[in-house]
């Protein structure tokens, strides 16, 4: 049996398009012959490092209006419950995601044998900011019941992850992941890096899945592959 | 037989992603039940009107676009080869339905395949354009003369303003008229989603019988089929 193709997904929970990419890749991890590696990173660092303007959708009114409609359509089509927060600007640019992504990195660092916890915690954070219009910046937000329940983490696990999140070790780890993404040419998220044929194909955004499938020798079955195979 | 869904494609030949969208829509005009309307417009006017800047100003973005276009060109089978100086070609120079389709394609080929000029009148009179578009020397001369008229300047301006009115901040813009509403798609990477709207258009507001089938029975596909059967096109 041929070895699995490694695919790295660089993401930040402040990014709604990253949520789409994340759900799709998680759905495909047992459909395609891939080894999916979740790489939590920091979008603010990408914007700074790439000289990109995070507020550009806001500076171009038509772009911001389009993004709102686009996300709404994609949310339905991909079956991901994205609902913009009441103040997306505040959520994305003022409050940011540094504490949240350090927390996700800490969860991943503590986790042994797989990434079920980091997957669940990431999803719960997306749900908070991009579905339920809740805060993700304060420690209290990160200790809420949902995260524990869904991720199977105990109170103690959460406390330890929170403490670890402010350590130099975790700050460095998040910084490193962000710099790696920049090194691959990132100017935003999500970045999906496919290791194929001794090389690397980088895909930006959540609208290159059909092309990506072609590049890695797999077949794109739409946003919900299990439904397709169940109906065959 | 149900009436065709009108789809307007706003584009400028200076935009390579527009070429992709253009070729895809032209290929689908006899596959989907659509009435494709080509709407040549001016990207410079869109950038100005929307207060936007070209994407290539962020170095990593520009590098990515080069690779992205290369991969898409192969996958979509459109012979895109970036000109030697894309910035000059796109931004520095100032720069006009079977004939429109052919002339558009030939202009894309010149700039985005053969690294040739498209701004000088001599460029526009070249043999390829005439051959492929079935235009005579006289046709080309007359079109060139007409191109500088107030009438044509106004027409191009109007198409550009229409696109802005639909919310454009770049090209291509694909506007689908479905069930009394308009769905606008930007770029050449929303075709799967667009197909979903063309085949399973959202129910018209206050959609009568459709509302009975709003709940998901077995995913969207089933809901869509029932709606398409029940809703009159």
mmCIF file with all atom_site columns, N, CA and C in Angstrom, chain A residues 17 50-52 59-63 66 70 73-74 76-79 182 185-187 201-204 207-208 210-211 214-215 220 222-224 227 231, chain B residues 17 50-53 58-61 64 67-68 71-72 75 164 166-169 183-186 188-190 192-193 196-197 216 218-221:
data_model
loop_
_atom_site.group_PDB
_atom_site.id
_atom_site.type_symbol
_atom_site.label_atom_id
_atom_site.label_alt_id
_atom_site.label_comp_id
_atom_site.label_asym_id
_atom_site.label_entity_id
_atom_site.label_seq_id
_atom_site.pdbx_PDB_ins_code
_atom_site.Cartn_x
_atom_site.Cartn_y
_atom_site.Cartn_z
_atom_site.occupancy
_atom_site.B_iso_or_equiv
_atom_site.pdbx_formal_charge
_atom_site.auth_seq_id
_atom_site.auth_comp_id
_atom_site.auth_asym_id
_atom_site.auth_atom_id
_atom_site.pdbx_PDB_model_num
ATOM 1   N N  . UNK A 1 17  ? -12.574 31.659 6.343   1.00 0.00 ? 17  UNK A N  1
ATOM 2   C CA . UNK A 1 17  ? -12.255 30.792 5.213   1.00 0.00 ? 17  UNK A CA 1
ATOM 3   C C  . UNK A 1 17  ? -11.391 29.607 5.659   1.00 0.00 ? 17  UNK A C  1
ATOM 4   N N  . UNK A 1 50  ? 4.154   39.427 5.556   1.00 0.00 ? 50  UNK A N  1
ATOM 5   C CA . UNK A 1 50  ? 4.005   39.469 4.105   1.00 0.00 ? 50  UNK A CA 1
ATOM 6   C C  . UNK A 1 50  ? 3.741   40.883 3.607   1.00 0.00 ? 50  UNK A C  1
ATOM 7   N N  . UNK A 1 51  ? 3.632   41.830 4.532   1.00 0.00 ? 51  UNK A N  1
ATOM 8   C CA . UNK A 1 51  ? 3.344   43.199 4.100   1.00 0.00 ? 51  UNK A CA 1
ATOM 9   C C  . UNK A 1 51  ? 1.963   43.311 3.509   1.00 0.00 ? 51  UNK A C  1
ATOM 10  N N  . UNK A 1 52  ? 1.052   42.492 4.023   1.00 0.00 ? 52  UNK A N  1
ATOM 11  C CA . UNK A 1 52  ? -0.307  42.528 3.499   1.00 0.00 ? 52  UNK A CA 1
ATOM 12  C C  . UNK A 1 52  ? -1.143  43.388 4.426   1.00 0.00 ? 52  UNK A C  1
ATOM 13  N N  . UNK A 1 59  ? -11.299 48.283 3.799   1.00 0.00 ? 59  UNK A N  1
ATOM 14  C CA . UNK A 1 59  ? -11.005 49.518 3.094   1.00 0.00 ? 59  UNK A CA 1
ATOM 15  C C  . UNK A 1 59  ? -11.680 49.555 1.733   1.00 0.00 ? 59  UNK A C  1
ATOM 16  N N  . UNK A 1 60  ? -12.030 48.376 1.209   1.00 0.00 ? 60  UNK A N  1
ATOM 17  C CA . UNK A 1 60  ? -12.726 48.304 -0.068  1.00 0.00 ? 60  UNK A CA 1
ATOM 18  C C  . UNK A 1 60  ? -14.137 47.808 0.238   1.00 0.00 ? 60  UNK A C  1
ATOM 19  N N  . UNK A 1 61  ? -15.086 48.743 0.360   1.00 0.00 ? 61  UNK A N  1
ATOM 20  C CA . UNK A 1 61  ? -16.431 48.375 0.797   1.00 0.00 ? 61  UNK A CA 1
ATOM 21  C C  . UNK A 1 61  ? -17.071 47.248 -0.008  1.00 0.00 ? 61  UNK A C  1
ATOM 22  N N  . UNK A 1 62  ? -16.909 47.299 -1.339  1.00 0.00 ? 62  UNK A N  1
ATOM 23  C CA . UNK A 1 62  ? -17.514 46.248 -2.164  1.00 0.00 ? 62  UNK A CA 1
ATOM 24  C C  . UNK A 1 62  ? -16.940 44.874 -1.843  1.00 0.00 ? 62  UNK A C  1
ATOM 25  N N  . UNK A 1 63  ? -15.680 44.847 -1.486  1.00 0.00 ? 63  UNK A N  1
ATOM 26  C CA . UNK A 1 63  ? -15.044 43.567 -1.181  1.00 0.00 ? 63  UNK A CA 1
ATOM 27  C C  . UNK A 1 63  ? -15.629 43.004 0.113   1.00 0.00 ? 63  UNK A C  1
ATOM 28  N N  . UNK A 1 66  ? -19.098 41.752 -0.455  1.00 0.00 ? 66  UNK A N  1
ATOM 29  C CA . UNK A 1 66  ? -19.068 40.498 -1.185  1.00 0.00 ? 66  UNK A CA 1
ATOM 30  C C  . UNK A 1 66  ? -18.675 39.340 -0.270  1.00 0.00 ? 66  UNK A C  1
ATOM 31  N N  . UNK A 1 70  ? -20.528 35.917 0.185   1.00 0.00 ? 70  UNK A N  1
ATOM 32  C CA . UNK A 1 70  ? -19.764 34.745 -0.235  1.00 0.00 ? 70  UNK A CA 1
ATOM 33  C C  . UNK A 1 70  ? -19.695 33.720 0.897   1.00 0.00 ? 70  UNK A C  1
ATOM 34  N N  . UNK A 1 73  ? -23.081 31.966 1.419   1.00 0.00 ? 73  UNK A N  1
ATOM 35  C CA . UNK A 1 73  ? -23.351 30.922 0.426   1.00 0.00 ? 73  UNK A CA 1
ATOM 36  C C  . UNK A 1 73  ? -22.480 29.694 0.657   1.00 0.00 ? 73  UNK A C  1
ATOM 37  N N  . UNK A 1 74  ? -21.197 29.945 0.907   1.00 0.00 ? 74  UNK A N  1
ATOM 38  C CA . UNK A 1 74  ? -20.273 28.833 1.105   1.00 0.00 ? 74  UNK A CA 1
ATOM 39  C C  . UNK A 1 74  ? -20.620 28.060 2.374   1.00 0.00 ? 74  UNK A C  1
ATOM 40  N N  . UNK A 1 76  ? -23.515 27.507 3.629   1.00 0.00 ? 76  UNK A N  1
ATOM 41  C CA . UNK A 1 76  ? -24.622 26.594 3.312   1.00 0.00 ? 76  UNK A CA 1
ATOM 42  C C  . UNK A 1 76  ? -24.141 25.442 2.454   1.00 0.00 ? 76  UNK A C  1
ATOM 43  N N  . UNK A 1 77  ? -23.380 25.778 1.411   1.00 0.00 ? 77  UNK A N  1
ATOM 44  C CA . UNK A 1 77  ? -22.954 24.752 0.463   1.00 0.00 ? 77  UNK A CA 1
ATOM 45  C C  . UNK A 1 77  ? -22.011 23.738 1.116   1.00 0.00 ? 77  UNK A C  1
ATOM 46  N N  . UNK A 1 78  ? -21.115 24.228 1.972   1.00 0.00 ? 78  UNK A N  1
ATOM 47  C CA . UNK A 1 78  ? -20.146 23.352 2.635   1.00 0.00 ? 78  UNK A CA 1
ATOM 48  C C  . UNK A 1 78  ? -20.709 22.742 3.916   1.00 0.00 ? 78  UNK A C  1
ATOM 49  N N  . UNK A 1 79  ? -21.883 23.243 4.341   1.00 0.00 ? 79  UNK A N  1
ATOM 50  C CA . UNK A 1 79  ? -22.487 22.777 5.585   1.00 0.00 ? 79  UNK A CA 1
ATOM 51  C C  . UNK A 1 79  ? -21.565 23.022 6.786   1.00 0.00 ? 79  UNK A C  1
ATOM 52  N N  . UNK A 1 182 ? 5.010   31.603 6.219   1.00 0.00 ? 182 UNK A N  1
ATOM 53  C CA . UNK A 1 182 ? 5.544   32.719 5.432   1.00 0.00 ? 182 UNK A CA 1
ATOM 54  C C  . UNK A 1 182 ? 6.598   32.213 4.455   1.00 0.00 ? 182 UNK A C  1
ATOM 55  N N  . UNK A 1 185 ? 5.409   31.036 1.360   1.00 0.00 ? 185 UNK A N  1
ATOM 56  C CA . UNK A 1 185 ? 4.820   32.028 0.472   1.00 0.00 ? 185 UNK A CA 1
ATOM 57  C C  . UNK A 1 185 ? 3.458   32.535 0.906   1.00 0.00 ? 185 UNK A C  1
ATOM 58  N N  . UNK A 1 186 ? 3.101   32.283 2.161   1.00 0.00 ? 186 UNK A N  1
ATOM 59  C CA . UNK A 1 186 ? 1.775   32.697 2.605   1.00 0.00 ? 186 UNK A CA 1
ATOM 60  C C  . UNK A 1 186 ? 1.645   34.220 2.679   1.00 0.00 ? 186 UNK A C  1
ATOM 61  N N  . UNK A 1 187 ? 0.456   34.728 2.365   1.00 0.00 ? 187 UNK A N  1
ATOM 62  C CA . UNK A 1 187 ? 0.102   36.133 2.543   1.00 0.00 ? 187 UNK A CA 1
ATOM 63  C C  . UNK A 1 187 ? -1.253  36.202 3.242   1.00 0.00 ? 187 UNK A C  1
ATOM 64  N N  . UNK A 1 201 ? 3.409   21.563 -3.093  1.00 0.00 ? 201 UNK A N  1
ATOM 65  C CA . UNK A 1 201 ? 2.447   22.426 -3.759  1.00 0.00 ? 201 UNK A CA 1
ATOM 66  C C  . UNK A 1 201 ? 1.697   23.187 -2.690  1.00 0.00 ? 201 UNK A C  1
ATOM 67  N N  . UNK A 1 202 ? 1.733   24.509 -2.767  1.00 0.00 ? 202 UNK A N  1
ATOM 68  C CA . UNK A 1 202 ? 1.049   25.356 -1.792  1.00 0.00 ? 202 UNK A CA 1
ATOM 69  C C  . UNK A 1 202 ? -0.245  25.869 -2.391  1.00 0.00 ? 202 UNK A C  1
ATOM 70  N N  . UNK A 1 203 ? -1.334  25.726 -1.660  1.00 0.00 ? 203 UNK A N  1
ATOM 71  C CA . UNK A 1 203 ? -2.621  26.241 -2.092  1.00 0.00 ? 203 UNK A CA 1
ATOM 72  C C  . UNK A 1 203 ? -3.136  27.220 -1.045  1.00 0.00 ? 203 UNK A C  1
ATOM 73  N N  . UNK A 1 204 ? -3.509  28.409 -1.505  1.00 0.00 ? 204 UNK A N  1
ATOM 74  C CA . UNK A 1 204 ? -4.061  29.411 -0.600  1.00 0.00 ? 204 UNK A CA 1
ATOM 75  C C  . UNK A 1 204 ? -5.574  29.403 -0.737  1.00 0.00 ? 204 UNK A C  1
ATOM 76  N N  . UNK A 1 207 ? -10.712 27.468 -2.003  1.00 0.00 ? 207 UNK A N  1
ATOM 77  C CA . UNK A 1 207 ? -11.358 27.325 -3.299  1.00 0.00 ? 207 UNK A CA 1
ATOM 78  C C  . UNK A 1 207 ? -10.435 26.739 -4.349  1.00 0.00 ? 207 UNK A C  1
ATOM 79  N N  . UNK A 1 208 ? -9.549  25.866 -3.921  1.00 0.00 ? 208 UNK A N  1
ATOM 80  C CA . UNK A 1 208 ? -8.652  25.180 -4.859  1.00 0.00 ? 208 UNK A CA 1
ATOM 81  C C  . UNK A 1 208 ? -8.702  23.665 -4.662  1.00 0.00 ? 208 UNK A C  1
ATOM 82  N N  . UNK A 1 210 ? -10.526 21.213 -5.990  1.00 0.00 ? 210 UNK A N  1
ATOM 83  C CA . UNK A 1 210 ? -10.578 20.360 -7.176  1.00 0.00 ? 210 UNK A CA 1
ATOM 84  C C  . UNK A 1 210 ? -9.179  20.287 -7.810  1.00 0.00 ? 210 UNK A C  1
ATOM 85  N N  . UNK A 1 211 ? -8.543  21.428 -7.903  1.00 0.00 ? 211 UNK A N  1
ATOM 86  C CA . UNK A 1 211 ? -7.184  21.482 -8.450  1.00 0.00 ? 211 UNK A CA 1
ATOM 87  C C  . UNK A 1 211 ? -6.209  20.709 -7.556  1.00 0.00 ? 211 UNK A C  1
ATOM 88  N N  . UNK A 1 214 ? -6.443  17.039 -8.042  1.00 0.00 ? 214 UNK A N  1
ATOM 89  C CA . UNK A 1 214 ? -5.757  16.692 -9.294  1.00 0.00 ? 214 UNK A CA 1
ATOM 90  C C  . UNK A 1 214 ? -4.247  16.624 -9.062  1.00 0.00 ? 214 UNK A C  1
ATOM 91  N N  . UNK A 1 215 ? -3.707  17.585 -8.319  1.00 0.00 ? 215 UNK A N  1
ATOM 92  C CA . UNK A 1 215 ? -2.263  17.641 -8.091  1.00 0.00 ? 215 UNK A CA 1
ATOM 93  C C  . UNK A 1 215 ? -1.760  16.485 -7.231  1.00 0.00 ? 215 UNK A C  1
ATOM 94  N N  . UNK A 1 220 ? -11.843 14.855 -6.321  1.00 0.00 ? 220 UNK A N  1
ATOM 95  C CA . UNK A 1 220 ? -12.652 15.756 -5.513  1.00 0.00 ? 220 UNK A CA 1
ATOM 96  C C  . UNK A 1 220 ? -14.103 15.288 -5.562  1.00 0.00 ? 220 UNK A C  1
ATOM 97  N N  . UNK A 1 222 ? -16.622 16.865 -3.776  1.00 0.00 ? 222 UNK A N  1
ATOM 98  C CA . UNK A 1 222 ? -17.502 17.885 -3.227  1.00 0.00 ? 222 UNK A CA 1
ATOM 99  C C  . UNK A 1 222 ? -17.241 18.082 -1.747  1.00 0.00 ? 222 UNK A C  1
ATOM 100 N N  . UNK A 1 223 ? -17.942 19.051 -1.147  1.00 0.00 ? 223 UNK A N  1
ATOM 101 C CA . UNK A 1 223 ? -17.657 19.406 0.241   1.00 0.00 ? 223 UNK A CA 1
ATOM 102 C C  . UNK A 1 223 ? -18.037 18.339 1.267   1.00 0.00 ? 223 UNK A C  1
ATOM 103 N N  . UNK A 1 224 ? -18.883 17.374 0.892   1.00 0.00 ? 224 UNK A N  1
ATOM 104 C CA . UNK A 1 224 ? -19.282 16.335 1.848   1.00 0.00 ? 224 UNK A CA 1
ATOM 105 C C  . UNK A 1 224 ? -19.095 14.957 1.247   1.00 0.00 ? 224 UNK A C  1
ATOM 106 N N  . UNK A 1 227 ? -21.174 11.656 2.193   1.00 0.00 ? 227 UNK A N  1
ATOM 107 C CA . UNK A 1 227 ? -22.536 11.552 1.666   1.00 0.00 ? 227 UNK A CA 1
ATOM 108 C C  . UNK A 1 227 ? -22.516 10.930 0.292   1.00 0.00 ? 227 UNK A C  1
ATOM 109 N N  . UNK A 1 231 ? -24.047 7.246  -0.838  1.00 0.00 ? 231 UNK A N  1
ATOM 110 C CA . UNK A 1 231 ? -25.141 7.130  -1.792  1.00 0.00 ? 231 UNK A CA 1
ATOM 111 C C  . UNK A 1 231 ? -24.800 6.265  -2.988  1.00 0.00 ? 231 UNK A C  1
ATOM 112 N N  . UNK B 2 17  ? -7.307  35.953 -14.860 1.00 0.00 ? 17  UNK B N  1
ATOM 113 C CA . UNK B 2 17  ? -8.349  35.128 -14.240 1.00 0.00 ? 17  UNK B CA 1
ATOM 114 C C  . UNK B 2 17  ? -9.669  35.272 -15.002 1.00 0.00 ? 17  UNK B C  1
ATOM 115 N N  . UNK B 2 50  ? -14.057 51.266 -7.049  1.00 0.00 ? 50  UNK B N  1
ATOM 116 C CA . UNK B 2 50  ? -14.229 50.503 -5.812  1.00 0.00 ? 50  UNK B CA 1
ATOM 117 C C  . UNK B 2 50  ? -13.167 50.866 -4.779  1.00 0.00 ? 50  UNK B C  1
ATOM 118 N N  . UNK B 2 51  ? -12.222 51.734 -5.161  1.00 0.00 ? 51  UNK B N  1
ATOM 119 C CA . UNK B 2 51  ? -11.161 52.091 -4.231  1.00 0.00 ? 51  UNK B CA 1
ATOM 120 C C  . UNK B 2 51  ? -10.249 50.921 -3.935  1.00 0.00 ? 51  UNK B C  1
ATOM 121 N N  . UNK B 2 52  ? -10.020 50.074 -4.942  1.00 0.00 ? 52  UNK B N  1
ATOM 122 C CA . UNK B 2 52  ? -9.207  48.881 -4.736  1.00 0.00 ? 52  UNK B CA 1
ATOM 123 C C  . UNK B 2 52  ? -7.839  49.049 -5.379  1.00 0.00 ? 52  UNK B C  1
ATOM 124 N N  . UNK B 2 53  ? -6.940  48.150 -5.022  1.00 0.00 ? 53  UNK B N  1
ATOM 125 C CA . UNK B 2 53  ? -5.617  48.149 -5.650  1.00 0.00 ? 53  UNK B CA 1
ATOM 126 C C  . UNK B 2 53  ? -5.379  46.787 -6.273  1.00 0.00 ? 53  UNK B C  1
ATOM 127 N N  . UNK B 2 58  ? 1.443   42.932 -3.108  1.00 0.00 ? 58  UNK B N  1
ATOM 128 C CA . UNK B 2 58  ? 2.014   42.195 -1.980  1.00 0.00 ? 58  UNK B CA 1
ATOM 129 C C  . UNK B 2 58  ? 2.902   41.115 -2.585  1.00 0.00 ? 58  UNK B C  1
ATOM 130 N N  . UNK B 2 59  ? 4.233   41.170 -2.343  1.00 0.00 ? 59  UNK B N  1
ATOM 131 C CA . UNK B 2 59  ? 5.177   40.271 -3.028  1.00 0.00 ? 59  UNK B CA 1
ATOM 132 C C  . UNK B 2 59  ? 4.796   38.790 -2.974  1.00 0.00 ? 59  UNK B C  1
ATOM 133 N N  . UNK B 2 60  ? 4.451   38.262 -1.778  1.00 0.00 ? 60  UNK B N  1
ATOM 134 C CA . UNK B 2 60  ? 4.084   36.845 -1.697  1.00 0.00 ? 60  UNK B CA 1
ATOM 135 C C  . UNK B 2 60  ? 2.831   36.548 -2.511  1.00 0.00 ? 60  UNK B C  1
ATOM 136 N N  . UNK B 2 61  ? 1.934   37.514 -2.566  1.00 0.00 ? 61  UNK B N  1
ATOM 137 C CA . UNK B 2 61  ? 0.695   37.328 -3.314  1.00 0.00 ? 61  UNK B CA 1
ATOM 138 C C  . UNK B 2 61  ? 1.019   37.242 -4.808  1.00 0.00 ? 61  UNK B C  1
ATOM 139 N N  . UNK B 2 64  ? 2.634   33.947 -5.588  1.00 0.00 ? 64  UNK B N  1
ATOM 140 C CA . UNK B 2 64  ? 1.633   32.893 -5.554  1.00 0.00 ? 64  UNK B CA 1
ATOM 141 C C  . UNK B 2 64  ? 0.772   32.927 -6.815  1.00 0.00 ? 64  UNK B C  1
ATOM 142 N N  . UNK B 2 67  ? 2.356   31.165 -9.767  1.00 0.00 ? 67  UNK B N  1
ATOM 143 C CA . UNK B 2 67  ? 2.261   29.697 -9.713  1.00 0.00 ? 67  UNK B CA 1
ATOM 144 C C  . UNK B 2 67  ? 0.815   29.233 -9.892  1.00 0.00 ? 67  UNK B C  1
ATOM 145 N N  . UNK B 2 68  ? -0.089  29.956 -9.245  1.00 0.00 ? 68  UNK B N  1
ATOM 146 C CA . UNK B 2 68  ? -1.510  29.603 -9.297  1.00 0.00 ? 68  UNK B CA 1
ATOM 147 C C  . UNK B 2 68  ? -2.010  29.618 -10.735 1.00 0.00 ? 68  UNK B C  1
ATOM 148 N N  . UNK B 2 71  ? -0.692  26.625 -12.742 1.00 0.00 ? 71  UNK B N  1
ATOM 149 C CA . UNK B 2 71  ? -1.405  25.372 -12.462 1.00 0.00 ? 71  UNK B CA 1
ATOM 150 C C  . UNK B 2 71  ? -2.799  25.388 -13.067 1.00 0.00 ? 71  UNK B C  1
ATOM 151 N N  . UNK B 2 72  ? -3.491  26.523 -12.889 1.00 0.00 ? 72  UNK B N  1
ATOM 152 C CA . UNK B 2 72  ? -4.860  26.612 -13.400 1.00 0.00 ? 72  UNK B CA 1
ATOM 153 C C  . UNK B 2 72  ? -4.872  26.551 -14.928 1.00 0.00 ? 72  UNK B C  1
ATOM 154 N N  . UNK B 2 75  ? -4.658  22.964 -15.789 1.00 0.00 ? 75  UNK B N  1
ATOM 155 C CA . UNK B 2 75  ? -5.847  22.211 -15.399 1.00 0.00 ? 75  UNK B CA 1
ATOM 156 C C  . UNK B 2 75  ? -7.066  22.595 -16.230 1.00 0.00 ? 75  UNK B C  1
ATOM 157 N N  . UNK B 2 164 ? -19.796 47.762 -11.168 1.00 0.00 ? 164 UNK B N  1
ATOM 158 C CA . UNK B 2 164 ? -19.598 48.366 -9.846  1.00 0.00 ? 164 UNK B CA 1
ATOM 159 C C  . UNK B 2 164 ? -20.892 48.318 -9.054  1.00 0.00 ? 164 UNK B C  1
ATOM 160 N N  . UNK B 2 166 ? -23.152 46.157 -9.187  1.00 0.00 ? 166 UNK B N  1
ATOM 161 C CA . UNK B 2 166 ? -23.400 44.795 -8.717  1.00 0.00 ? 166 UNK B CA 1
ATOM 162 C C  . UNK B 2 166 ? -22.433 44.405 -7.597  1.00 0.00 ? 166 UNK B C  1
ATOM 163 N N  . UNK B 2 167 ? -21.549 45.351 -7.239  1.00 0.00 ? 167 UNK B N  1
ATOM 164 C CA . UNK B 2 167 ? -20.646 45.070 -6.123  1.00 0.00 ? 167 UNK B CA 1
ATOM 165 C C  . UNK B 2 167 ? -19.255 44.654 -6.530  1.00 0.00 ? 167 UNK B C  1
ATOM 166 N N  . UNK B 2 168 ? -18.872 44.881 -7.798  1.00 0.00 ? 168 UNK B N  1
ATOM 167 C CA . UNK B 2 168 ? -17.563 44.452 -8.253  1.00 0.00 ? 168 UNK B CA 1
ATOM 168 C C  . UNK B 2 168 ? -16.447 45.267 -7.600  1.00 0.00 ? 168 UNK B C  1
ATOM 169 N N  . UNK B 2 169 ? -15.329 44.570 -7.317  1.00 0.00 ? 169 UNK B N  1
ATOM 170 C CA . UNK B 2 169 ? -14.109 45.216 -6.864  1.00 0.00 ? 169 UNK B CA 1
ATOM 171 C C  . UNK B 2 169 ? -12.943 44.673 -7.683  1.00 0.00 ? 169 UNK B C  1
ATOM 172 N N  . UNK B 2 183 ? -27.421 36.526 -8.422  1.00 0.00 ? 183 UNK B N  1
ATOM 173 C CA . UNK B 2 183 ? -26.295 36.042 -7.631  1.00 0.00 ? 183 UNK B CA 1
ATOM 174 C C  . UNK B 2 183 ? -25.019 36.494 -8.322  1.00 0.00 ? 183 UNK B C  1
ATOM 175 N N  . UNK B 2 184 ? -24.185 37.224 -7.587  1.00 0.00 ? 184 UNK B N  1
ATOM 176 C CA . UNK B 2 184 ? -22.925 37.702 -8.159  1.00 0.00 ? 184 UNK B CA 1
ATOM 177 C C  . UNK B 2 184 ? -21.787 36.826 -7.661  1.00 0.00 ? 184 UNK B C  1
ATOM 178 N N  . UNK B 2 185 ? -20.956 36.373 -8.585  1.00 0.00 ? 185 UNK B N  1
ATOM 179 C CA . UNK B 2 185 ? -19.779 35.574 -8.238  1.00 0.00 ? 185 UNK B CA 1
ATOM 180 C C  . UNK B 2 185 ? -18.550 36.298 -8.751  1.00 0.00 ? 185 UNK B C  1
ATOM 181 N N  . UNK B 2 186 ? -17.569 36.489 -7.874  1.00 0.00 ? 186 UNK B N  1
ATOM 182 C CA . UNK B 2 186 ? -16.306 37.110 -8.270  1.00 0.00 ? 186 UNK B CA 1
ATOM 183 C C  . UNK B 2 186 ? -15.271 36.017 -8.477  1.00 0.00 ? 186 UNK B C  1
ATOM 184 N N  . UNK B 2 188 ? -12.712 33.200 -10.765 1.00 0.00 ? 188 UNK B N  1
ATOM 185 C CA . UNK B 2 188 ? -12.912 31.984 -11.553 1.00 0.00 ? 188 UNK B CA 1
ATOM 186 C C  . UNK B 2 188 ? -12.755 30.754 -10.680 1.00 0.00 ? 188 UNK B C  1
ATOM 187 N N  . UNK B 2 189 ? -13.199 30.858 -9.413  1.00 0.00 ? 189 UNK B N  1
ATOM 188 C CA . UNK B 2 189 ? -13.089 29.705 -8.513  1.00 0.00 ? 189 UNK B CA 1
ATOM 189 C C  . UNK B 2 189 ? -14.362 29.480 -7.710  1.00 0.00 ? 189 UNK B C  1
ATOM 190 N N  . UNK B 2 190 ? -15.489 29.788 -8.322  1.00 0.00 ? 190 UNK B N  1
ATOM 191 C CA . UNK B 2 190 ? -16.781 29.549 -7.683  1.00 0.00 ? 190 UNK B CA 1
ATOM 192 C C  . UNK B 2 190 ? -17.716 28.751 -8.596  1.00 0.00 ? 190 UNK B C  1
ATOM 193 N N  . UNK B 2 192 ? -18.279 25.514 -8.995  1.00 0.00 ? 192 UNK B N  1
ATOM 194 C CA . UNK B 2 192 ? -19.057 24.427 -8.393  1.00 0.00 ? 192 UNK B CA 1
ATOM 195 C C  . UNK B 2 192 ? -20.256 25.008 -7.648  1.00 0.00 ? 192 UNK B C  1
ATOM 196 N N  . UNK B 2 193 ? -20.008 26.055 -6.897  1.00 0.00 ? 193 UNK B N  1
ATOM 197 C CA . UNK B 2 193 ? -21.074 26.728 -6.157  1.00 0.00 ? 193 UNK B CA 1
ATOM 198 C C  . UNK B 2 193 ? -22.082 27.325 -7.128  1.00 0.00 ? 193 UNK B C  1
ATOM 199 N N  . UNK B 2 196 ? -24.411 24.831 -8.566  1.00 0.00 ? 196 UNK B N  1
ATOM 200 C CA . UNK B 2 196 ? -25.430 24.513 -7.578  1.00 0.00 ? 196 UNK B CA 1
ATOM 201 C C  . UNK B 2 196 ? -26.585 25.495 -7.687  1.00 0.00 ? 196 UNK B C  1
ATOM 202 N N  . UNK B 2 197 ? -26.260 26.786 -7.906  1.00 0.00 ? 197 UNK B N  1
ATOM 203 C CA . UNK B 2 197 ? -27.305 27.800 -8.037  1.00 0.00 ? 197 UNK B CA 1
ATOM 204 C C  . UNK B 2 197 ? -28.040 27.702 -9.356  1.00 0.00 ? 197 UNK B C  1
ATOM 205 N N  . UNK B 2 216 ? -34.063 19.556 5.704   1.00 0.00 ? 216 UNK B N  1
ATOM 206 C CA . UNK B 2 216 ? -33.156 18.681 4.988   1.00 0.00 ? 216 UNK B CA 1
ATOM 207 C C  . UNK B 2 216 ? -33.544 17.226 5.243   1.00 0.00 ? 216 UNK B C  1
ATOM 208 N N  . UNK B 2 218 ? -32.244 14.391 3.259   1.00 0.00 ? 218 UNK B N  1
ATOM 209 C CA . UNK B 2 218 ? -31.025 13.588 3.176   1.00 0.00 ? 218 UNK B CA 1
ATOM 210 C C  . UNK B 2 218 ? -29.932 14.426 2.549   1.00 0.00 ? 218 UNK B C  1
ATOM 211 N N  . UNK B 2 219 ? -29.781 15.657 3.047   1.00 0.00 ? 219 UNK B N  1
ATOM 212 C CA . UNK B 2 219 ? -28.771 16.533 2.463   1.00 0.00 ? 219 UNK B CA 1
ATOM 213 C C  . UNK B 2 219 ? -29.384 17.417 1.401   1.00 0.00 ? 219 UNK B C  1
ATOM 214 N N  . UNK B 2 220 ? -28.606 18.288 0.920   1.00 0.00 ? 220 UNK B N  1
ATOM 215 C CA . UNK B 2 220 ? -29.080 19.307 -0.003  1.00 0.00 ? 220 UNK B CA 1
ATOM 216 C C  . UNK B 2 220 ? -29.573 18.727 -1.319  1.00 0.00 ? 220 UNK B C  1
ATOM 217 N N  . UNK B 2 221 ? -28.953 17.687 -1.798  1.00 0.00 ? 221 UNK B N  1
ATOM 218 C CA . UNK B 2 221 ? -29.270 17.171 -3.131  1.00 0.00 ? 221 UNK B CA 1
ATOM 219 C C  . UNK B 2 221 ? -30.745 16.830 -3.258  1.00 0.00 ? 221 UNK B C  1
#
